[in-house]
Coordinates of C-alpha atoms in Angstrom, one line a residue:
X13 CA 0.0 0.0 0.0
X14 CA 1.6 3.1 -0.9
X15 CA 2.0 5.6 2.1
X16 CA 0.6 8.4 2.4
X17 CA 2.7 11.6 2.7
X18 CA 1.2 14.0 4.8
X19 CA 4.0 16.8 4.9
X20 CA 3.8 17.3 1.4
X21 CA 3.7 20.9 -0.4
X22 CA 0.0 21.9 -1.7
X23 CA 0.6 24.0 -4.8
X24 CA -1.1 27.1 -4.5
X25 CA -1.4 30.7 -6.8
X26 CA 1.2 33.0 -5.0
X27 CA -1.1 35.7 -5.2
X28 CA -3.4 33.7 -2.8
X29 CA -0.8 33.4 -0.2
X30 CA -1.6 36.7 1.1
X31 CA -4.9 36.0 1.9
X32 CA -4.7 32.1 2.9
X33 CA -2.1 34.0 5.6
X34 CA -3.8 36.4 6.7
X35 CA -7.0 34.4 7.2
X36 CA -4.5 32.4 9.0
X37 CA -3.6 34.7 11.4
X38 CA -7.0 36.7 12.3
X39 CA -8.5 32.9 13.3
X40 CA -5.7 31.3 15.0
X41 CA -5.5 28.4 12.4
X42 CA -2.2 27.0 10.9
X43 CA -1.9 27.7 7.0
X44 CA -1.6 24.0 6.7
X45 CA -5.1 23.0 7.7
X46 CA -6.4 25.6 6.1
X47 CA -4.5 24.5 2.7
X48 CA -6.2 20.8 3.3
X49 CA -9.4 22.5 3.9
X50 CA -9.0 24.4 0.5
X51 CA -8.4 21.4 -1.4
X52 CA -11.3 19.7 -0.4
X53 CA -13.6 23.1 -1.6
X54 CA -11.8 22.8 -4.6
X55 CA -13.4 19.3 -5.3
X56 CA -16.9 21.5 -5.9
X57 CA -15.5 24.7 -6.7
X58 CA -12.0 24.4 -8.8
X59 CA -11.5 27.7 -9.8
X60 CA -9.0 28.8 -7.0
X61 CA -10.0 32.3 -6.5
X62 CA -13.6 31.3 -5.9
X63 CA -12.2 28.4 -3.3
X64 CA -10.5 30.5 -1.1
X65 CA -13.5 32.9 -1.6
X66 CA -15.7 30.0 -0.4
X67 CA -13.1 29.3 2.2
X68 CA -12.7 32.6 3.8
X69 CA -16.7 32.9 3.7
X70 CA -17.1 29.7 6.1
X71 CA -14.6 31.1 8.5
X72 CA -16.9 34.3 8.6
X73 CA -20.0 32.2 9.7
X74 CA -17.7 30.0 12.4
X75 CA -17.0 33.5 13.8
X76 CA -20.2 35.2 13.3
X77 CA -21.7 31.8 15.2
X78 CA -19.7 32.0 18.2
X79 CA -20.1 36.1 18.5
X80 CA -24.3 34.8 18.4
X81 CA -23.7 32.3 21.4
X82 CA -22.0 35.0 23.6
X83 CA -24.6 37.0 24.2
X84 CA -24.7 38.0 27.8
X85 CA -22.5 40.6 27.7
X86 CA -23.7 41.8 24.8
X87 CA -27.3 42.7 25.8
X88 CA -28.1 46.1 25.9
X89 CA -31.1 48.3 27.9
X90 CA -33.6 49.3 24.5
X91 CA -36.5 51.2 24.8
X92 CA -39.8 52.5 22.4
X93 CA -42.5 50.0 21.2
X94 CA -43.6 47.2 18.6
X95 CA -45.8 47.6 15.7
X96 CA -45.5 44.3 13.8
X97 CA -44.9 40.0 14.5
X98 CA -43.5 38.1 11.3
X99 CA -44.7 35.2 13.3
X100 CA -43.9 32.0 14.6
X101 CA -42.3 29.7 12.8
X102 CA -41.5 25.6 13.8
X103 CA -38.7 24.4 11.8
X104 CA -39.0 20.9 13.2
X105 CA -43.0 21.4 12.3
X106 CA -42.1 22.8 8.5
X107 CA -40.1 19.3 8.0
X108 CA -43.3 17.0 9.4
X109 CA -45.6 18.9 7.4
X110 CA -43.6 18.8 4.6
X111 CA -43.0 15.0 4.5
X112 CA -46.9 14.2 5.0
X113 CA -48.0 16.8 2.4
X114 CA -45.2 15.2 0.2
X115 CA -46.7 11.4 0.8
X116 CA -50.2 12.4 0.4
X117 CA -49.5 13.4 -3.2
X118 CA -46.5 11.2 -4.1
X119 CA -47.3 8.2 -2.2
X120 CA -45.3 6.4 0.8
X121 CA -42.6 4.9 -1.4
X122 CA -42.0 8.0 -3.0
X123 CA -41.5 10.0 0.4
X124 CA -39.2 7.1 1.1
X125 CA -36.8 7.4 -2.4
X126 CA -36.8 11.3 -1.2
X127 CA -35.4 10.4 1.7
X128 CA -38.2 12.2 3.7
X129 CA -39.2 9.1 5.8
X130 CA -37.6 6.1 6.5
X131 CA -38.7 2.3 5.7
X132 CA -40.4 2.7 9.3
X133 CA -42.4 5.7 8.4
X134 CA -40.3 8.0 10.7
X135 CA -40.4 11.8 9.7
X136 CA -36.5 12.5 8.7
X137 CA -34.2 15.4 9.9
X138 CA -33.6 16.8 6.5
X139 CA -31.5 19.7 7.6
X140 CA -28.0 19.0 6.0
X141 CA -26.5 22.5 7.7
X142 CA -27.1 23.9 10.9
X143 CA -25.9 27.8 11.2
X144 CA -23.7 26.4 8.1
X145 CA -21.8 23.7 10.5
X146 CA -22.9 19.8 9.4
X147 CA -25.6 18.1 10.8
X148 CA -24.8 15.4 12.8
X149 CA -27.8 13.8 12.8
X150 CA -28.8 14.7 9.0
X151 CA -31.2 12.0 7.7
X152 CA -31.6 10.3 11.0
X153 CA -35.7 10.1 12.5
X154 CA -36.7 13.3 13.7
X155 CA -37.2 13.6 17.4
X156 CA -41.3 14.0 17.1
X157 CA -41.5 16.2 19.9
X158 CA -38.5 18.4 18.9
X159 CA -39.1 21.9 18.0
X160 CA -37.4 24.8 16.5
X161 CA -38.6 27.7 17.2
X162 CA -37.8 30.7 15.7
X163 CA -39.3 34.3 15.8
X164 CA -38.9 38.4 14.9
X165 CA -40.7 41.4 15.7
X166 CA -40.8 44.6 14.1
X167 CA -40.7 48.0 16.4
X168 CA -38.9 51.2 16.8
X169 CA -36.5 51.2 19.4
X170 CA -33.3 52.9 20.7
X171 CA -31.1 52.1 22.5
X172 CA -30.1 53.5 26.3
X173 CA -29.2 57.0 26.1
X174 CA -29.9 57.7 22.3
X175 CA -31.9 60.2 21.4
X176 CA -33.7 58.7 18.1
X177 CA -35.8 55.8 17.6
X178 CA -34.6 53.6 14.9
X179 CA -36.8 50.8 12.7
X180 CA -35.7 47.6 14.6
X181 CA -36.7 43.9 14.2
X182 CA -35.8 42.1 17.0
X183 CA -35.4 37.8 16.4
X184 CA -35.2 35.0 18.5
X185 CA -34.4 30.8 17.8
X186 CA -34.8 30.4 21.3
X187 CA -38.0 28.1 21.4
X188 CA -39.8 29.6 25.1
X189 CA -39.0 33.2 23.6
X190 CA -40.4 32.6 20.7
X191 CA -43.5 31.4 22.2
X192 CA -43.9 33.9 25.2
X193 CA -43.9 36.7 22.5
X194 CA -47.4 35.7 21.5
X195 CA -48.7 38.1 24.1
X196 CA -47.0 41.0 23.1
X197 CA -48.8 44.6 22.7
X198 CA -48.0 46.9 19.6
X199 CA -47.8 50.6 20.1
X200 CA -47.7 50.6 23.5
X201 CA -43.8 52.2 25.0
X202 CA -41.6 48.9 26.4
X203 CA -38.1 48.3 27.5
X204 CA -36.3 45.4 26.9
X205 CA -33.0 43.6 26.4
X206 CA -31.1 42.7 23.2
X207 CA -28.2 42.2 21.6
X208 CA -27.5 44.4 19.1
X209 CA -26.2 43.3 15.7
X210 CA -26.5 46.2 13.8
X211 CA -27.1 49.8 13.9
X212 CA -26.9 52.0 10.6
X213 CA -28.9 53.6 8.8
X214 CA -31.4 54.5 10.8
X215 CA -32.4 50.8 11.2
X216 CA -31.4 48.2 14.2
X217 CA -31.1 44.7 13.8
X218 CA -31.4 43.0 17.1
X219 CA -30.8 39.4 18.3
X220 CA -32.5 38.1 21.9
X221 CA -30.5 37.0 25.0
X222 CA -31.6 34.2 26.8
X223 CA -29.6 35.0 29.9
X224 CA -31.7 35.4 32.8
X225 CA -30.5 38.9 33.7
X226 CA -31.2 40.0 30.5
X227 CA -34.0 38.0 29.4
X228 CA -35.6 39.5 26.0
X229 CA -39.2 39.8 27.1
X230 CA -41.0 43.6 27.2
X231 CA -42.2 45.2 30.2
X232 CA -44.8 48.2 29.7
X233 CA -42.8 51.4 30.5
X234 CA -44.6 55.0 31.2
X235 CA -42.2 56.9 28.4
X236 CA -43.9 59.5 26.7
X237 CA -43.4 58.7 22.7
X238 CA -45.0 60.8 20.1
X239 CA -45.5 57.4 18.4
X240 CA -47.9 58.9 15.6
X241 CA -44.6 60.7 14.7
X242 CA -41.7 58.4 14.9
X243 CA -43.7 56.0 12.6
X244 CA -44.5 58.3 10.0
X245 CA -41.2 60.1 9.7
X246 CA -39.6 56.7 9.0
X247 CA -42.6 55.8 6.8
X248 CA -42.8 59.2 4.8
X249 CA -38.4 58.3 4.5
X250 CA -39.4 54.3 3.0
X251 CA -42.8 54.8 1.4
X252 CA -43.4 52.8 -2.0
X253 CA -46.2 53.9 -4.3
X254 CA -48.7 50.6 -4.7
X255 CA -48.0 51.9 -8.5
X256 CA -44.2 50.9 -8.2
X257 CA -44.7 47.7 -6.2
X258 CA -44.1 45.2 -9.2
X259 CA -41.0 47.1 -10.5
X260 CA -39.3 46.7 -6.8
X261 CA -40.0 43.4 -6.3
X262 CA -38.0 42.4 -9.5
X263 CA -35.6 45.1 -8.6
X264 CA -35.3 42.9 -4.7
X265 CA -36.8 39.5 -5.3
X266 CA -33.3 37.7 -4.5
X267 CA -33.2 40.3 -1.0
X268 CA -34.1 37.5 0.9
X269 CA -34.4 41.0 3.8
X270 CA -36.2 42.8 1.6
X271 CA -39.2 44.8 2.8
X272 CA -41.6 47.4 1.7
X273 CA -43.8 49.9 3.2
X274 CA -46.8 51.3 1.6
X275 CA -49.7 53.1 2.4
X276 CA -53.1 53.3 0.9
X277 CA -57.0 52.9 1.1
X278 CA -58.4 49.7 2.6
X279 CA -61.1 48.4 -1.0
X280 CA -61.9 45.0 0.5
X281 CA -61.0 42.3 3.1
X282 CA -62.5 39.1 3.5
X283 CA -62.5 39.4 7.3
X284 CA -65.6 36.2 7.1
X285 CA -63.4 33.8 4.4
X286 CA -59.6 33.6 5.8
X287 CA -57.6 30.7 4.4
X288 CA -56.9 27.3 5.3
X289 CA -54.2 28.8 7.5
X290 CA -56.3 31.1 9.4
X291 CA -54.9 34.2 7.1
X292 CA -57.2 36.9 5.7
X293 CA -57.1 39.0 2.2
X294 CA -57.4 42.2 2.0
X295 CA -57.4 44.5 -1.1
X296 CA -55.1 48.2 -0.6
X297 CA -56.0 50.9 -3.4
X298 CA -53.9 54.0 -4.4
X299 CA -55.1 57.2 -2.3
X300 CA -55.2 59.2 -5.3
X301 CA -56.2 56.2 -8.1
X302 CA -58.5 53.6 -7.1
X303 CA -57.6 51.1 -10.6
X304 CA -54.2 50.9 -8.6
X305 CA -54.9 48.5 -6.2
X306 CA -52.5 45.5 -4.6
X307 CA -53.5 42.3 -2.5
X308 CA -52.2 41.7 0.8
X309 CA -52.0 38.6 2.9
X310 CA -52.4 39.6 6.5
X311 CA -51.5 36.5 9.1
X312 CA -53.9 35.2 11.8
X313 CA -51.9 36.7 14.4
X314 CA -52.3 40.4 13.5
X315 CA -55.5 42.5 14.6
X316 CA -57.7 43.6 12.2
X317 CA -59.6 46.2 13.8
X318 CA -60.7 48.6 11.1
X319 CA -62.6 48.2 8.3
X320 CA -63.0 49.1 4.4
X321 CA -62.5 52.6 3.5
X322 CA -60.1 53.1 6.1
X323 CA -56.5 54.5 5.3
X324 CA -53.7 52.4 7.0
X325 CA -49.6 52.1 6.3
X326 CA -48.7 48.5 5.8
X327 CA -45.3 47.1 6.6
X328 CA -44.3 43.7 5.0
X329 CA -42.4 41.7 2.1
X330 CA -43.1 41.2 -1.3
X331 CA -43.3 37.8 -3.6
X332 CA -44.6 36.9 -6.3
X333 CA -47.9 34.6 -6.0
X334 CA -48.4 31.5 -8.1
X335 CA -51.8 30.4 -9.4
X336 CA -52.9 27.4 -11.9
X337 CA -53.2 27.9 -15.6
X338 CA -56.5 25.8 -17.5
X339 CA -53.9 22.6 -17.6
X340 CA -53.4 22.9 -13.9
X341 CA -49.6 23.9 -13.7
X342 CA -48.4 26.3 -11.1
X343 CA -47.8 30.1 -13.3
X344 CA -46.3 33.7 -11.7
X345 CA -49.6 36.2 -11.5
X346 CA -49.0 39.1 -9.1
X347 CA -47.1 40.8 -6.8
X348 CA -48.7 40.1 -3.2
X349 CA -47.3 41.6 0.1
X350 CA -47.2 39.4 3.1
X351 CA -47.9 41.8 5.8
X352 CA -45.7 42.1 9.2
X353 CA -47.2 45.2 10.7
X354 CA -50.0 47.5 10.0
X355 CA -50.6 51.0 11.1
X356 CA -54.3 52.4 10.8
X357 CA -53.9 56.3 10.5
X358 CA -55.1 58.1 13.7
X359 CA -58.7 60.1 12.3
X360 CA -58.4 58.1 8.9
X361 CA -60.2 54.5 10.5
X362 CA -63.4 53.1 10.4
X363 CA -63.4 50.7 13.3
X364 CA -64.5 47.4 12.8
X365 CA -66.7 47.3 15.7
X366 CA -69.0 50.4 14.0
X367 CA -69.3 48.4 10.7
X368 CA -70.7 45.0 12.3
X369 CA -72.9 46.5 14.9
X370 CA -74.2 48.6 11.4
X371 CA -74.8 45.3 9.5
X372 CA -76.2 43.4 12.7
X373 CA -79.2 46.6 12.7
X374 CA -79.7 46.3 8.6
X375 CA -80.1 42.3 8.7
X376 CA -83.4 41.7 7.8
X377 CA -85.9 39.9 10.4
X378 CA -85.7 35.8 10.1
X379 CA -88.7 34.6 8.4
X380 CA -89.6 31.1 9.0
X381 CA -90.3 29.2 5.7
X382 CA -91.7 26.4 7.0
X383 CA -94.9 26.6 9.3
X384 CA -96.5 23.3 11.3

């Protein structure tokens, strides 16, 4: 068997060197492992400025992974309030649901050749990365009472001592966070703690901390916040025109952080016919064109307490939907927004309440039709 020399030189593009050092050096690695390292990549990716591109981009995520898991030092005082809930999402639950959808229209033995359950029928762990390290227990049975839990808010917060209030979303993965946030309030003033990942812009980016001292849950504060006006200076700074809204999506769709804010004229909601999933349509014309119009998905979890006619701001995301052409295939149609927060302008609502106790005083009187 022919021995294997492990001292020997990997060739490498001297004008790498520089950087395979340096990347060296800022991680505390030796060059060799990363050289071996590299070589593998290059199996996928062989063009060598591209590896070490790849290479240097996993040592950013080993380092941006550790900075997440410190976080107790890291949290800071915040203050201001919440306006919006992306909502909850299960990963563990997206895989389960995933698999049985995928065998009530494929079949068992199909799920099985995707590798989506096993010959047992056990629900697979499907996810081959995890905060881009390998899953050790990729394609083994799913624990079936594992969850995953995962969460973000939207708000305006700043931070202790700061003088503005900057557009913030605020995320957790930690699964009793995620759930105790159910009970939050929106555009009430709050403190809490966070770590703070980023702060430009105008905008914050904020991860939760678990520690006990510092625990990212939001406690009802008496600070006196012109909310009315920090929402619409950052709206009147972000606003999109319903007109525009298809041109910016193609201009974003691959953002997968991309957002929009728009505001406009409440035509129709189907507050009586909400999906499968509990989520509700709602039609938002232009203020100044009512043939401009654009359909918005709001989630189970918001409160819809207004009505048609009403003039509200809505924060969310754009995609495109998908509907079935006459042979039944899947085809883009429009532009949608999935909504994260919504802001009913103060003097410009019609409150849901006034509308249904109008239509319970208009009903007409029951008439029997049949008489014994």
């Amino acid at each position: 068997m022919e021995k294997r020399n492990m001292n020997r030189k990997i060739d490498m593009p001297e004008a790498l060197d520089a950087r395979i050092l340096e990347l060296s050096r800022r991680n505390s690695v030796p060059v060799e492992r990363l050289l071996r390292e590299l070589e593998e990549i290059k199996k996928t990716i062989p063009n060598s400025r591209l590896a070490v591109n790849a290479l240097m981009n996993r040592y950013r995520r080993q380092t941006q992974f550790q900075q997440r898991m410190n976080t107790k030092q890291k949290a800071e005082l915040l203050s201001g309030f919440l306006i919006g809930d992306m909502g909850l999402v299960d990963r563990a639950e997206q895989i389960r649901r995933k698999a049985k959808s995928y065998i009530e229209e494929h079949g068992v033995q199909a799920a099985i050749e995707a590798q989506l359950i096993n010959e047992s029928g056990e629900v697979l762990d499907t996810r081959e990365k995890i905060y881009g390290r390998d899953n050790p227990k990729y394609l083994e049975p799913l624990d079936p009472n594992l969850h995953i839990r995962s969460r973000t808010l939207i708000g305006f917060f700043r931070r202790n001592g700061d003088a503005e209030y900057k557009y913030t979303t605020v995320h957790t993965e930690d699964n009793g966070l995620a759930k105790a946030w159910d009970k939050v309030k929106f555009y009430m003033p709050c403190t809490t703690y966070g770590i703070v990942r980023e702060d430009s812009n105008g905008e914050m980016k904020v991860n939760s901390s678990s520690s006990k001292e510092t625990l990212t849950v939001f406690k009802a504060s008496r600070d006196e916040i012109d909310i009315d006006k920090v929402v619409m200076e950052y709206v009147n700074k972000n606003l999109t025109r319903i007109s525009d809204i298809e041109m910016l999506h193609e201009q974003l769709k691959d953002a997968w952080d991309r957002k929009i804010v728009v505001r406009g004229i409440v035509s129709w909601i189907n507050i009586d016919r909400p999906t499968p999933f509990g989520s509700v349509w709602m039609g938002l014309m232009d203020s100044e064109d009512e043939t401009v119009t654009v359909r918005c998905l709001i989630p189970d979890h918001l409160t819809i307490d207004f009505s048609e006619n009403s003039e509200i701001v809505v924060f969310g995301r754009t995609r495109r939907n998908k509907t079935r052409d006459e042979d039944g295939d899947l085809i883009d149609a429009d532009v949608i927004i999935d909504v994260h927060a919504i802001y009913p302008l103060p003097g410009l609502v019609i409150p849901r309440d006034a509308v249904e106790s109008t239509r319970q005083s208009n009903e007409e009187l029951e008439i029997d039709g049949w008489i014994e």
